[in-house]
Tab-separated table of C-alpha atoms and ligand atoms in Angstrom:
chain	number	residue	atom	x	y	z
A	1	UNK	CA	18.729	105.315	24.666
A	2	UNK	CA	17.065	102.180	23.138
A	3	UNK	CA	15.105	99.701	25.163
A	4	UNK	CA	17.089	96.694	26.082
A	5	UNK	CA	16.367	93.585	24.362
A	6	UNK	CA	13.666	92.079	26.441
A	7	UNK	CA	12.369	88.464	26.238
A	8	UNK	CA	8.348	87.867	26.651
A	9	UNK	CA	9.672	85.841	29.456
A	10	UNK	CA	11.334	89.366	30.963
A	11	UNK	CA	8.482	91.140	30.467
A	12	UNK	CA	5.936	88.926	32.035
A	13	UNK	CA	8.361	89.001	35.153
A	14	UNK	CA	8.912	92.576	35.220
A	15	UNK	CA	5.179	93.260	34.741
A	16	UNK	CA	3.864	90.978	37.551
A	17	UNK	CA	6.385	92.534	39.738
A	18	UNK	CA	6.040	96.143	38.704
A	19	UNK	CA	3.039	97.121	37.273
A	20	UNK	CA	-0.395	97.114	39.421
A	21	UNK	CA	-2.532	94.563	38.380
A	22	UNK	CA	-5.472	96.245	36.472
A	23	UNK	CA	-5.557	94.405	33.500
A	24	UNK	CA	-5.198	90.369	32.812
A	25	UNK	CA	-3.162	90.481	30.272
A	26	UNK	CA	-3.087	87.923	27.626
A	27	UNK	CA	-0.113	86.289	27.093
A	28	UNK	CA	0.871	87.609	23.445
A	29	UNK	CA	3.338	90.351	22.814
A	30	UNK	CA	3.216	92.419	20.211
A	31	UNK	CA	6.398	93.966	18.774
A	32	UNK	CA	5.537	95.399	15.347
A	33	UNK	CA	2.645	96.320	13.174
A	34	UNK	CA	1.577	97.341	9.730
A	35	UNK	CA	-1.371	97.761	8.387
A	36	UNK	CA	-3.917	95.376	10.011
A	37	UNK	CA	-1.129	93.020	10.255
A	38	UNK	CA	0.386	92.423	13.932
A	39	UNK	CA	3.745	90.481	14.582
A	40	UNK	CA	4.293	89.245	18.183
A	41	UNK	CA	8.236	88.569	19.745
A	42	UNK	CA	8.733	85.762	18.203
A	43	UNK	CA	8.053	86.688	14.504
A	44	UNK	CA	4.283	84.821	14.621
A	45	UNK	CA	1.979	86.908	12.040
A	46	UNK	CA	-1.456	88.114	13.107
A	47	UNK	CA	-4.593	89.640	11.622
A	48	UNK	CA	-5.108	92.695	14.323
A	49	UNK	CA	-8.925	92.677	14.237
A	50	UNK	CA	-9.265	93.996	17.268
A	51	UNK	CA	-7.253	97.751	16.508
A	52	UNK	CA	-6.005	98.005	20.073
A	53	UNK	CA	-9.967	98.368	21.094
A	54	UNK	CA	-10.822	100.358	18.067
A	55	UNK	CA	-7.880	103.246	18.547
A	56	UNK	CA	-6.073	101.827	15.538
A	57	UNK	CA	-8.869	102.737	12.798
A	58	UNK	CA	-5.954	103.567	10.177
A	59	UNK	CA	-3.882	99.970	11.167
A	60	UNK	CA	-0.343	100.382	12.372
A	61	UNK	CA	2.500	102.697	11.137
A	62	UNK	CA	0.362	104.474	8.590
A	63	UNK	CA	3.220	106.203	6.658
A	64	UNK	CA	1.031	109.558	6.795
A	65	UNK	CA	0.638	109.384	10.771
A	66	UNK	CA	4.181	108.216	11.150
A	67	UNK	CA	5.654	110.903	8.658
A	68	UNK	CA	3.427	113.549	10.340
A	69	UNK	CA	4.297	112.158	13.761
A	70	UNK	CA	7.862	112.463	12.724
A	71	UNK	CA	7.599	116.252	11.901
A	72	UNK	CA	5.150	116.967	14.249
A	73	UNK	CA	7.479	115.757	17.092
A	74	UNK	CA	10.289	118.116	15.962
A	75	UNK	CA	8.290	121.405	16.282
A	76	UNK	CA	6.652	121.702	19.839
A	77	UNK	CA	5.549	118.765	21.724
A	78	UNK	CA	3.771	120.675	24.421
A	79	UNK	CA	3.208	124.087	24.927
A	80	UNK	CA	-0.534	124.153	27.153
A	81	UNK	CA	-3.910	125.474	26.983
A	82	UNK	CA	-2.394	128.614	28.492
A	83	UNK	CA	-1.547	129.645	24.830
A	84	UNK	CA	-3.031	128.731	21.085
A	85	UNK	CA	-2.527	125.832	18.972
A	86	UNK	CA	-3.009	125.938	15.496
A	87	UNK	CA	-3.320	121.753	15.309
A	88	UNK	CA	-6.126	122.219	17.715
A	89	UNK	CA	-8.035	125.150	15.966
A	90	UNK	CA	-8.025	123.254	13.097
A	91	UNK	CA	-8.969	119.856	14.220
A	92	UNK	CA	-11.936	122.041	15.975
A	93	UNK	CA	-12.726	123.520	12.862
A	94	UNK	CA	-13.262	119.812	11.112
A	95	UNK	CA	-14.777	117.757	13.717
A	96	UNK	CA	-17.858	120.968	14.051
A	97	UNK	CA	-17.996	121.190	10.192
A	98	UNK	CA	-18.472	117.272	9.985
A	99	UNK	CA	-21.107	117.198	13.151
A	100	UNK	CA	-22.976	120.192	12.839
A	101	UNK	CA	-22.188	120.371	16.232
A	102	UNK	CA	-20.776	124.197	17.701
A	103	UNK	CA	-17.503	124.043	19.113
A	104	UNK	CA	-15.022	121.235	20.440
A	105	UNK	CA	-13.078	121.163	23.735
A	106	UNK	CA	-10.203	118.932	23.920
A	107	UNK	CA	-8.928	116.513	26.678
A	108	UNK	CA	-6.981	113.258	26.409
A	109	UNK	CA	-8.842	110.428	26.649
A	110	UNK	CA	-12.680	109.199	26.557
A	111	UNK	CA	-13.453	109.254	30.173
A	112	UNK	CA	-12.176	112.566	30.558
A	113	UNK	CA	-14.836	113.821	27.294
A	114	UNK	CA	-17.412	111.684	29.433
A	115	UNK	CA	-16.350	113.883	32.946
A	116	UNK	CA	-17.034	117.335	30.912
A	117	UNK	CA	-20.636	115.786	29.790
A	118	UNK	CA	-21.548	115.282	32.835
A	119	UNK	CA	-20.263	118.776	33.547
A	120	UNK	CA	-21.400	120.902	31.142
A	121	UNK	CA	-24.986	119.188	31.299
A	122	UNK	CA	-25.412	120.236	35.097
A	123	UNK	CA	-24.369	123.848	33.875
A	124	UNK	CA	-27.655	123.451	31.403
A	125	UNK	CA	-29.939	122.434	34.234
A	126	UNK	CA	-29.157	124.217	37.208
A	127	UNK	CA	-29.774	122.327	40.510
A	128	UNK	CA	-30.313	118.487	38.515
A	129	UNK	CA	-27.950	116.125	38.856
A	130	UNK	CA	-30.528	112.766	37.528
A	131	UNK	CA	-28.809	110.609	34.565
A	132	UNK	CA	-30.603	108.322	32.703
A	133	UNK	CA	-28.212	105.944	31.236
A	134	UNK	CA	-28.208	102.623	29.772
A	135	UNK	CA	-27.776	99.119	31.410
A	136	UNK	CA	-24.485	97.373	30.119
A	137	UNK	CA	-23.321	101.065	28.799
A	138	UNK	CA	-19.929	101.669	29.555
A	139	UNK	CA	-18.703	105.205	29.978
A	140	UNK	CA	-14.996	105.051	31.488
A	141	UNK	CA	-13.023	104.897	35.138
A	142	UNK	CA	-13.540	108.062	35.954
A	143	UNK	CA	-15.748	108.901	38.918
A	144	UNK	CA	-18.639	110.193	37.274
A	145	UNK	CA	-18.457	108.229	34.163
A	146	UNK	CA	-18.451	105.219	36.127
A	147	UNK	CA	-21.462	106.232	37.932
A	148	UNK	CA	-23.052	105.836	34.732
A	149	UNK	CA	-21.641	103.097	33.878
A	150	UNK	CA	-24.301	100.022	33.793
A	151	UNK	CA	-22.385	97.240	34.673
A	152	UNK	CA	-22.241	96.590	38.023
A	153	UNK	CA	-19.201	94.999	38.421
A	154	UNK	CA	-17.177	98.260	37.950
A	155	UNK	CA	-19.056	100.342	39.887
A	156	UNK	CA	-19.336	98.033	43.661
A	157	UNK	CA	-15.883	98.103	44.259
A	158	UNK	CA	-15.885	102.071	44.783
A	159	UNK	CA	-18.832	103.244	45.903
A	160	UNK	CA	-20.571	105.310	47.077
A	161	UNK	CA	-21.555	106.798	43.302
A	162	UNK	CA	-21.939	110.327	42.147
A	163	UNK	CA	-25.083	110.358	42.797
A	164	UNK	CA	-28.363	110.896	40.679
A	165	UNK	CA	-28.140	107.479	37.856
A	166	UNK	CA	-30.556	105.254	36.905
A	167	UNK	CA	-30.314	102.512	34.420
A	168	UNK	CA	-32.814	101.215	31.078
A	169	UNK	CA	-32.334	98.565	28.996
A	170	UNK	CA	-31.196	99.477	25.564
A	171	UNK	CA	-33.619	99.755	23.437
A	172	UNK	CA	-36.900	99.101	25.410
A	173	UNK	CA	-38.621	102.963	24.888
A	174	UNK	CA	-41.408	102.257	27.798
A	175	UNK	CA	-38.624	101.694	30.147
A	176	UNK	CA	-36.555	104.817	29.311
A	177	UNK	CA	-39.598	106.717	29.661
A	178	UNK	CA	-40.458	105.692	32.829
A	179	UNK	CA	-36.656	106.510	34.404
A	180	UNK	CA	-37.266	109.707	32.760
A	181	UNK	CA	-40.870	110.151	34.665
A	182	UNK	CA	-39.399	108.691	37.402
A	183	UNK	CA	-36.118	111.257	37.882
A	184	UNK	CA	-37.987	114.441	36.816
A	185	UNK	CA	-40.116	113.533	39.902
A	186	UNK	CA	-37.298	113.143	42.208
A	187	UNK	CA	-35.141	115.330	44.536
A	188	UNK	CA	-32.367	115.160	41.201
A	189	UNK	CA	-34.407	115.917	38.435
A	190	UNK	CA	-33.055	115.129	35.258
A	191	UNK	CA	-30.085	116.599	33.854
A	192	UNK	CA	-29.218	113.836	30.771
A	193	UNK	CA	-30.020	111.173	29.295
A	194	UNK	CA	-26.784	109.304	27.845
A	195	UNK	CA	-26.579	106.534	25.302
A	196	UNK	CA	-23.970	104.727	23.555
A	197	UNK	CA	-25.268	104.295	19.650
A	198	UNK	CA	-23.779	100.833	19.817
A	199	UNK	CA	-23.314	99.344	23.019
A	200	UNK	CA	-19.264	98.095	23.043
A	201	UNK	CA	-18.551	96.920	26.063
A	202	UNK	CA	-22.333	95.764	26.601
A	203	UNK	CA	-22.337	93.360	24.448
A	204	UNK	CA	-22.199	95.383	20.800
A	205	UNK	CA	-25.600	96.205	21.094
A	206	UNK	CA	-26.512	98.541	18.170
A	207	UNK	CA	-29.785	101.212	19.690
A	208	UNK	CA	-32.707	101.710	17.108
A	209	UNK	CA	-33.804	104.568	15.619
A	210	UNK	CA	-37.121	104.475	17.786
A	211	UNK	CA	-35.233	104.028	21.053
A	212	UNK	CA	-32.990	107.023	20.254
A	213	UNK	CA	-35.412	109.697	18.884
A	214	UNK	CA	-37.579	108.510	22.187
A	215	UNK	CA	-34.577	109.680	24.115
A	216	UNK	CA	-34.399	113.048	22.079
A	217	UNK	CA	-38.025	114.058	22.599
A	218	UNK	CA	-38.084	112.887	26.513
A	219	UNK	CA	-34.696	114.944	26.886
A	220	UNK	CA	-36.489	117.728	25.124
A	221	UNK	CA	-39.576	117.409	27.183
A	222	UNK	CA	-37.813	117.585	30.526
A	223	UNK	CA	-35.458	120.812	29.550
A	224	UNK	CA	-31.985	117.764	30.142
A	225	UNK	CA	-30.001	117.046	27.547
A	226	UNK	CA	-29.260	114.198	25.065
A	227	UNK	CA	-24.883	112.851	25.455
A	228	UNK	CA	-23.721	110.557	22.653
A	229	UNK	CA	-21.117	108.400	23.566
A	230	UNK	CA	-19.542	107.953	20.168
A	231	UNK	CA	-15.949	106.590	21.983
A	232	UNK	CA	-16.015	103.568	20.281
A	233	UNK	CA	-18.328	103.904	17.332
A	234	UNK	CA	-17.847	107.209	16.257
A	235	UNK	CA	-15.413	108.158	13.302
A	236	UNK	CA	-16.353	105.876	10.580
A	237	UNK	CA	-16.664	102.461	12.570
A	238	UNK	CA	-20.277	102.127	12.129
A	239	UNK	CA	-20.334	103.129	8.518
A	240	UNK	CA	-21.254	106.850	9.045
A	241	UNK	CA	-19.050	109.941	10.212
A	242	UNK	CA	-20.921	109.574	13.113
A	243	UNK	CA	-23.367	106.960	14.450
A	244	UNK	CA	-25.517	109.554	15.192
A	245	UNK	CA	-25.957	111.042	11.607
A	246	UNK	CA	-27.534	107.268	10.552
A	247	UNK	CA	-30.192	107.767	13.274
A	248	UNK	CA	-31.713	110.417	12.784
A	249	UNK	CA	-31.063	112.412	15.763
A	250	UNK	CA	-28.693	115.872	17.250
A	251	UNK	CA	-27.411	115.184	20.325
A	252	UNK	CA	-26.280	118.109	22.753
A	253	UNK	CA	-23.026	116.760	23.237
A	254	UNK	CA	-20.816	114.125	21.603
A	255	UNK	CA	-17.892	112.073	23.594
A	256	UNK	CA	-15.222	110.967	21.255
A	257	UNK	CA	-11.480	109.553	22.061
A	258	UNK	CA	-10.365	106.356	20.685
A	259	UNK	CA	-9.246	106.479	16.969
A	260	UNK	CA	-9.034	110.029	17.424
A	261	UNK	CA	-5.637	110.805	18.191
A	262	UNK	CA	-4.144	108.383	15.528
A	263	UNK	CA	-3.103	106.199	18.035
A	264	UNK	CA	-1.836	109.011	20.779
A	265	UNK	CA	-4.461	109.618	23.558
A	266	UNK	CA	-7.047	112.182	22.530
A	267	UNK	CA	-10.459	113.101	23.691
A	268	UNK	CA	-13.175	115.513	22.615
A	269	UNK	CA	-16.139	116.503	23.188
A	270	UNK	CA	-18.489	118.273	20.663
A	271	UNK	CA	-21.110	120.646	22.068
A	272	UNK	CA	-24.164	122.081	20.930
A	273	UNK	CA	-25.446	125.880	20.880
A	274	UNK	CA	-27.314	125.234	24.233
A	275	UNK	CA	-23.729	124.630	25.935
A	276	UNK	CA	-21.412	127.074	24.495
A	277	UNK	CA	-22.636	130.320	26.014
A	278	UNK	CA	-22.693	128.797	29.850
A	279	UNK	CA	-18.653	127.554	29.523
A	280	UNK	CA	-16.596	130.178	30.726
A	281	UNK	CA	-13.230	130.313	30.914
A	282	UNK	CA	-11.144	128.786	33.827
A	283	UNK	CA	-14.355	126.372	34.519
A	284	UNK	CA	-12.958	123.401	33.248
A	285	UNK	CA	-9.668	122.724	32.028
A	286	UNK	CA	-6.673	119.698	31.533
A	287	UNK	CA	-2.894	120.799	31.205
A	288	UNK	CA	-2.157	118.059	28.270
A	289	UNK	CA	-5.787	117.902	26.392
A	290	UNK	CA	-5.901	118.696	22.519
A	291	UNK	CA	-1.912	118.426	22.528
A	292	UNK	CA	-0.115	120.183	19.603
A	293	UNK	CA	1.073	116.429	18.172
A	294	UNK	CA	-1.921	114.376	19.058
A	295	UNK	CA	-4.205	117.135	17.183
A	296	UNK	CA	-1.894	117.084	14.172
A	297	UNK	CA	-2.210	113.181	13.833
A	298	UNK	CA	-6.071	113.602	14.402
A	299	UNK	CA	-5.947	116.211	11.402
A	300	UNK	CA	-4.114	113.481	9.356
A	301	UNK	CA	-6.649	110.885	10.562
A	302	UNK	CA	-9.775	112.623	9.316
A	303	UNK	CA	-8.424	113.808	6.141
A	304	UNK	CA	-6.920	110.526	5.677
A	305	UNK	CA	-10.352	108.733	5.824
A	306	UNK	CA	-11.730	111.807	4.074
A	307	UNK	CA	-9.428	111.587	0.885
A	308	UNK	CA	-9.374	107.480	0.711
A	309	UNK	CA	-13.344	107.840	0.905
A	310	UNK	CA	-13.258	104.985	3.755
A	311	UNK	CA	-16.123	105.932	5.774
A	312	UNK	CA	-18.004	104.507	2.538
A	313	UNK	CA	-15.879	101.618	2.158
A	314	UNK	CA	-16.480	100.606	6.188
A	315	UNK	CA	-19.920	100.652	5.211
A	316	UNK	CA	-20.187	98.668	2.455
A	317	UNK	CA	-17.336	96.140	3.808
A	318	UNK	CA	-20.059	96.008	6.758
A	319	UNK	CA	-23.266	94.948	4.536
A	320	UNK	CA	-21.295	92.161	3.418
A	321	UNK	CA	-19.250	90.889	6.570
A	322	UNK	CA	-22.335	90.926	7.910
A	323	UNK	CA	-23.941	89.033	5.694
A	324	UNK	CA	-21.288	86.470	5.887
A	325	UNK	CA	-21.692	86.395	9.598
A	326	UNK	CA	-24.923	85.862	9.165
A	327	UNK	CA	-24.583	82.536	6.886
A	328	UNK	CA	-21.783	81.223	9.484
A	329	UNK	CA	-24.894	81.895	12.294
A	330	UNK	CA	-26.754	79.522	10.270
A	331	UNK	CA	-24.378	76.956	9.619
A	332	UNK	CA	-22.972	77.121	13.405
A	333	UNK	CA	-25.616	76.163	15.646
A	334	UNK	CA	-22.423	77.520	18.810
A	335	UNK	CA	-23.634	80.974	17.313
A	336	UNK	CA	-26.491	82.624	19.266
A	337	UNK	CA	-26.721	85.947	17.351
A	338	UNK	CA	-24.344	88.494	15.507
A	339	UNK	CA	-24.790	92.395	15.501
A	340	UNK	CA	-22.991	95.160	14.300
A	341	UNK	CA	-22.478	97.146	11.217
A	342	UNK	CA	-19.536	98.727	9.317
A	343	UNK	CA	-16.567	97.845	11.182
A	344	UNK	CA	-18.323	96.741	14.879
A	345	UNK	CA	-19.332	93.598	15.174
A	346	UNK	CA	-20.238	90.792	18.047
A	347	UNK	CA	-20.626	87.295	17.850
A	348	UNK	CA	-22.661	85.952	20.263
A	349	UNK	CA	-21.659	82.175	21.291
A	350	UNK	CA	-23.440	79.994	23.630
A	351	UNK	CA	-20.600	79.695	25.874
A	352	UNK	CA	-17.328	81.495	27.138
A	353	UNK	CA	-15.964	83.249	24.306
A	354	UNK	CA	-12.381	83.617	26.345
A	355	UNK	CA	-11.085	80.197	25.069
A	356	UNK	CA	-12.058	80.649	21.770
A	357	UNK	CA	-10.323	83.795	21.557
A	358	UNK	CA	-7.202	81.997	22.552
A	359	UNK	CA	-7.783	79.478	19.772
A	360	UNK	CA	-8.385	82.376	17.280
A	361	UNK	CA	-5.277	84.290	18.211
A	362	UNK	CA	-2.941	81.142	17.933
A	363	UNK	CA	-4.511	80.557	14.439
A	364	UNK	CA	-3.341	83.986	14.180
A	365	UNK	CA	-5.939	86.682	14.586
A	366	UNK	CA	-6.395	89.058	17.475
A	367	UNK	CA	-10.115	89.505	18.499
A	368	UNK	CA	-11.573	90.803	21.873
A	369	UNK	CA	-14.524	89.948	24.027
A	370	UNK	CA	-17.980	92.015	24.921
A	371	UNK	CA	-18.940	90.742	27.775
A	372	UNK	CA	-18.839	86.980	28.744
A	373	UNK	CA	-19.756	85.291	25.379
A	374	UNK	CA	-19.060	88.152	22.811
A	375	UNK	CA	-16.413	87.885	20.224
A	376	UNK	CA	-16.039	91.598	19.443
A	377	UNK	CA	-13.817	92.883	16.130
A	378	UNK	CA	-12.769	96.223	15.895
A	379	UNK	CA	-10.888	95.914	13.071
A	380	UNK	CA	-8.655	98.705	11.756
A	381	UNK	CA	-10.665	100.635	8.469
A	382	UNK	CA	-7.692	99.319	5.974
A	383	UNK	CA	-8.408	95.172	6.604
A	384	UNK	CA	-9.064	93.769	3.750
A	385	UNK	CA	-11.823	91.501	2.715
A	386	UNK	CA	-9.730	88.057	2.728
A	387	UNK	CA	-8.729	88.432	6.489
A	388	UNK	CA	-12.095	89.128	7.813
A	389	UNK	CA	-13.545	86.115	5.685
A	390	UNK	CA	-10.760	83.699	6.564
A	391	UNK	CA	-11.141	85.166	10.053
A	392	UNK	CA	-14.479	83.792	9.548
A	393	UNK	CA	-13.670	80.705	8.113
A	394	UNK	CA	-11.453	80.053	11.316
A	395	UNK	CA	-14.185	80.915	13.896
A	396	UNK	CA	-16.235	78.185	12.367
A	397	UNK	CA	-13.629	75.365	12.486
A	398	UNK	CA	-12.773	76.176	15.884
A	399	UNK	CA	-16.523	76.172	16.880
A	400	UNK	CA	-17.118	72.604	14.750
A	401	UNK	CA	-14.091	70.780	16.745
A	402	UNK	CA	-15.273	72.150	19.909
A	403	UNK	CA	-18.591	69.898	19.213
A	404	UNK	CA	-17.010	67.079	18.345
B	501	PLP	C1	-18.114	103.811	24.787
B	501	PLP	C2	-16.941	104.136	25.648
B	501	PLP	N1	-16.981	105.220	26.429
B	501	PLP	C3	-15.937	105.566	27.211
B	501	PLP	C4	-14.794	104.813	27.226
B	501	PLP	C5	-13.643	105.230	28.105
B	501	PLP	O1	-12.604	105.671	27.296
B	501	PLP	P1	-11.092	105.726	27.885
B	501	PLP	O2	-10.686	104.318	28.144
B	501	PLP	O3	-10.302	106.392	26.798
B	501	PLP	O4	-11.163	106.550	29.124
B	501	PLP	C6	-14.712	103.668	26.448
B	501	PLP	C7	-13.513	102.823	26.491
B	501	PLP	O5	-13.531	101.660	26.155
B	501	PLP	C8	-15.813	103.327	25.624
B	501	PLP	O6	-15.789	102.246	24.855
C-alpha cells in the first residue's frame, strides 16, 4: 500500500482531529531529505540544522543506512530479548570498546536508558533513593526521568514525583556540594548524582571540567554514583566520542539514544564494573530494545563516523563556527551570548527566539529553540561549512531588520 497523496492542508486537518495534542507543531512539512538538505511539500529547499533534535547525525538517506536498512529489513525484523542478536552483541562490543565502559543494555529510546539509571543506581546503594540533578537538565517523560528533570514546567502537571530529587545550578560546585551534604543527611540518602555534559534543553549549557570532577569525587565520597546523560551530546556532537572523554571524568553509567539508532529509535545505556555484577537476569527488561535492525544501522552509524574520521571533523568545524558566532555576537548587539562546541550550539538573543526561527526557516533553514530565547543547531555531522556560515549570515540580517 502507498500513502495517499496528502496535502499539508490534509494533514494539518487530520492531525488536529486525530492526534493528541502534545506537540505544537510548526507549520512546515517535510517530505524528503538528503544529506543536511530538507525539502518540505511544496518543493521549498532547506538547510536541516536542526537533525530532527540531533537523531539525524549522518543527514538524511545516508546510502550506507538506507542500503543496510534495506537488507537489514529483509532478514528478521524482530525476534526479542528472549533469544540472541548478533547486531546487538556487536554494537555492545563497540560502544564498551569506545567508552571504556563494561557492558551495554539496550532499550529504545533515551528516557527509557534514563529509567534503567535510575534503576540500576538504587541496586548500587541499597535503601537510597536521593538524586542530585541539575536545574534546567532535561532527562525525558518518563516517570522517574522526569522527576529529575529541572524544569518545572514538565514536572507540575503530574505530580506527585518519584521521590528523593534535588536540583543545582550547572556549574556552581558550592551548590552541588551542599545538595550532596544535604541528601546524604536525609531520610533518602544519596543514590546519584546526574548531569547532562551540555545542557540541551536548558539552554545549551556546556558543564566545566571543575563542576564535573566535583561531582565525581562527591559521588565517590558518598558511596552514589555519577549518570552521564550523553542523549544529546554524546556520539561525536561535541567534538569527542563522548563528552565525557573531553572532561576528564568515568562516569558509572552513560544514557545514550538519539543519533544512535541511525534514525530508528534506540537507547543504551553503558555501565560500569560497579553495576554489572548486581543486574540479574529477569530484573529489568523491554520486549523491542536493541532491535535486530535498529542495532545494525547503529553498527553502520559508528563505523560510518569511524571510517570518514568525523568525530575530528565536528571538532574542528566547531572551533571555527564558533568563532564565527562569536564575531556575529559582536557585531549583533540582539546577541546575548553563544555556547557550544563541535556540532551543539545556542544563541542566546535578548528576546523570543520563536519568531526568529520562523524567519530563519522561511529563508530556508530549520533551527530549534533551548528554552525561551535559545536558537539551538543540531546540525547533522555531514553540513558543510557554507550552510552553517550563510546560516549565519541570515541570523544577522534577520536580527538587523528587526532593529530597524
Ligand atoms: C539530554 C536528554 N536526555 C533525555 C532525553 C529523552 O530522550 P527521548 O525523547 O528519546 O526519550 C532527551 C530528549 O530530548 C535529552 O535531550
Amino acid at each position: 500500500m502507498r500513502l495517499p497523496e496528502t496535502t499539508p492542508l490534509e494533514v494539518e486537518e487530520k492531525d488536529a482531529a486525530f492526534v493528541l495534542g502534545t506537540y505544537a507543531r510548526a507549520p512546515f512539512h517535510p517530505r524528503k531529505g538528503k544529506g543536511a538538505k530538507l525539502w518540505d511539500a511544496e518543493g521549498k529547499e532547506y538547510w536541516d540544522l536542526l537533525g530532527g533534535i540531533a537523531v539525524s547525525a549522518l543527514g538524511h538517506a545516508h546510502p550506507r543506512l538506507v542500503r543496510a536498512l534495506k537488507e537489514a529489513a529483509g532478514g528478521l525484523l524482530h525476534t526479542s530479548n528472549l533469544y540472541h542478536q548478533p547486531g546487538q552483541a556487536l554494537l555492545a562490543e563497540r560502544l564498551v570498546t569506545a567508552s571504556g565502559l563494561s557492558k551495554a543494555f539496550f532499550c529504545n529510546s533515551g528516557t527509557e536508558a534514563m529509567e534503567a539509571a535510575l534503576k540500576f543506581a538504587r541496586l548500587a546503594t541499597p535503601g537510597r533513593w536521593g538524586v542530585v540533578a541539575l536545574e534546567e537538565g532535561f532527562h525525558g517523560r518518563t516517570m522517574g526521568a522526569v522527576s529529575i528533570t529541572g524544569h518545572e514546567a514538565y514536572r507540575t502537571p503530574f505530580d506527585p514525583m518519584v521521590p528523593g530529587a534535588s536540583f543545582v545550578p550547572p556549574n556552581d560546585v558550592p551548590a552541588l556540594r551542599s545538595a550532596v551534604a544535604a541528601a546524604v543527611s536525609a531520610a533518602s540518602g544519596l543514590s546519584a548524582i546526574v548531569l547532562e555534559p551540555v545542557l540541551g534543553e536548558g539552554g545549551v549549557i556546556p558543564l566545566t571540567k571543575d563542576f564535573v570532577l566535583a561531582a565525581r569525587e562527591e559521588a565517590d565520597r558518598a558511596g552514589a554514583v555519577l549518570v552521564l546523560d550523553e542523549i544529546q551530546c554524546g556520539l561525536g556532537r561535541t567534538g569527542s566520542l563522548f563528552a565525557f572523554q573531553a572532561l576528564g571524568v568515568v562516569p558509572d553509567m552513560v544514557t545514550l539514544a538519539k543519533p544512535l539508532g541511525g534514525g530508528l529509535p534506540l537507547g543504551a545505556l553503558l555501565v560500569g564494573e560497579r553495576i554489572v555484577p548486581l543486574v540479574k537476569p529477569g530484573m529489568h527488561g523491554t520486549t523491542f530494545g536493541g532491535n535486530p535492525v535498529a542495532c545494525r544501522l547503529g553498527l553502520e552509524f559508528l563505523c560510518e563516523i569511524e571510517e570518514k574520521g568525523l568525530v575530528a571533523r565536528v571538532a574542528a568545524t566547531g572551533v571555527w563556527f564558533g568563532r564565527l558566532l562569536r564575531n556575529l555576537k559582536r557585531r549583533c548587539p540582539a546577541v546575548v551570548d553563544v555556547r557550544g562546541s563541535g556540532l551543539i550550539w545556542g544563541i542566546e538573543l535578548d528576546r523570543e527566539a520563536k519568531p526568529v526561527v520562523t524567519a530563519l526557516r522561511e529563508r530556508g533553514f530549520v533551527v530549534g529553540t533551548s528554552r525561551e530565547k535559545v536558537i539551538r543547531l543540531l546540525p547533522p555531522f555531514v553540513t558543510p561549512k557554507p550552510a552553517l556560515a550563510s546560516f549565519a549570515a541570515a541570523l544577522e540580517a534577520i536580527l538587523k531588520e528587526e532593529q530597524k
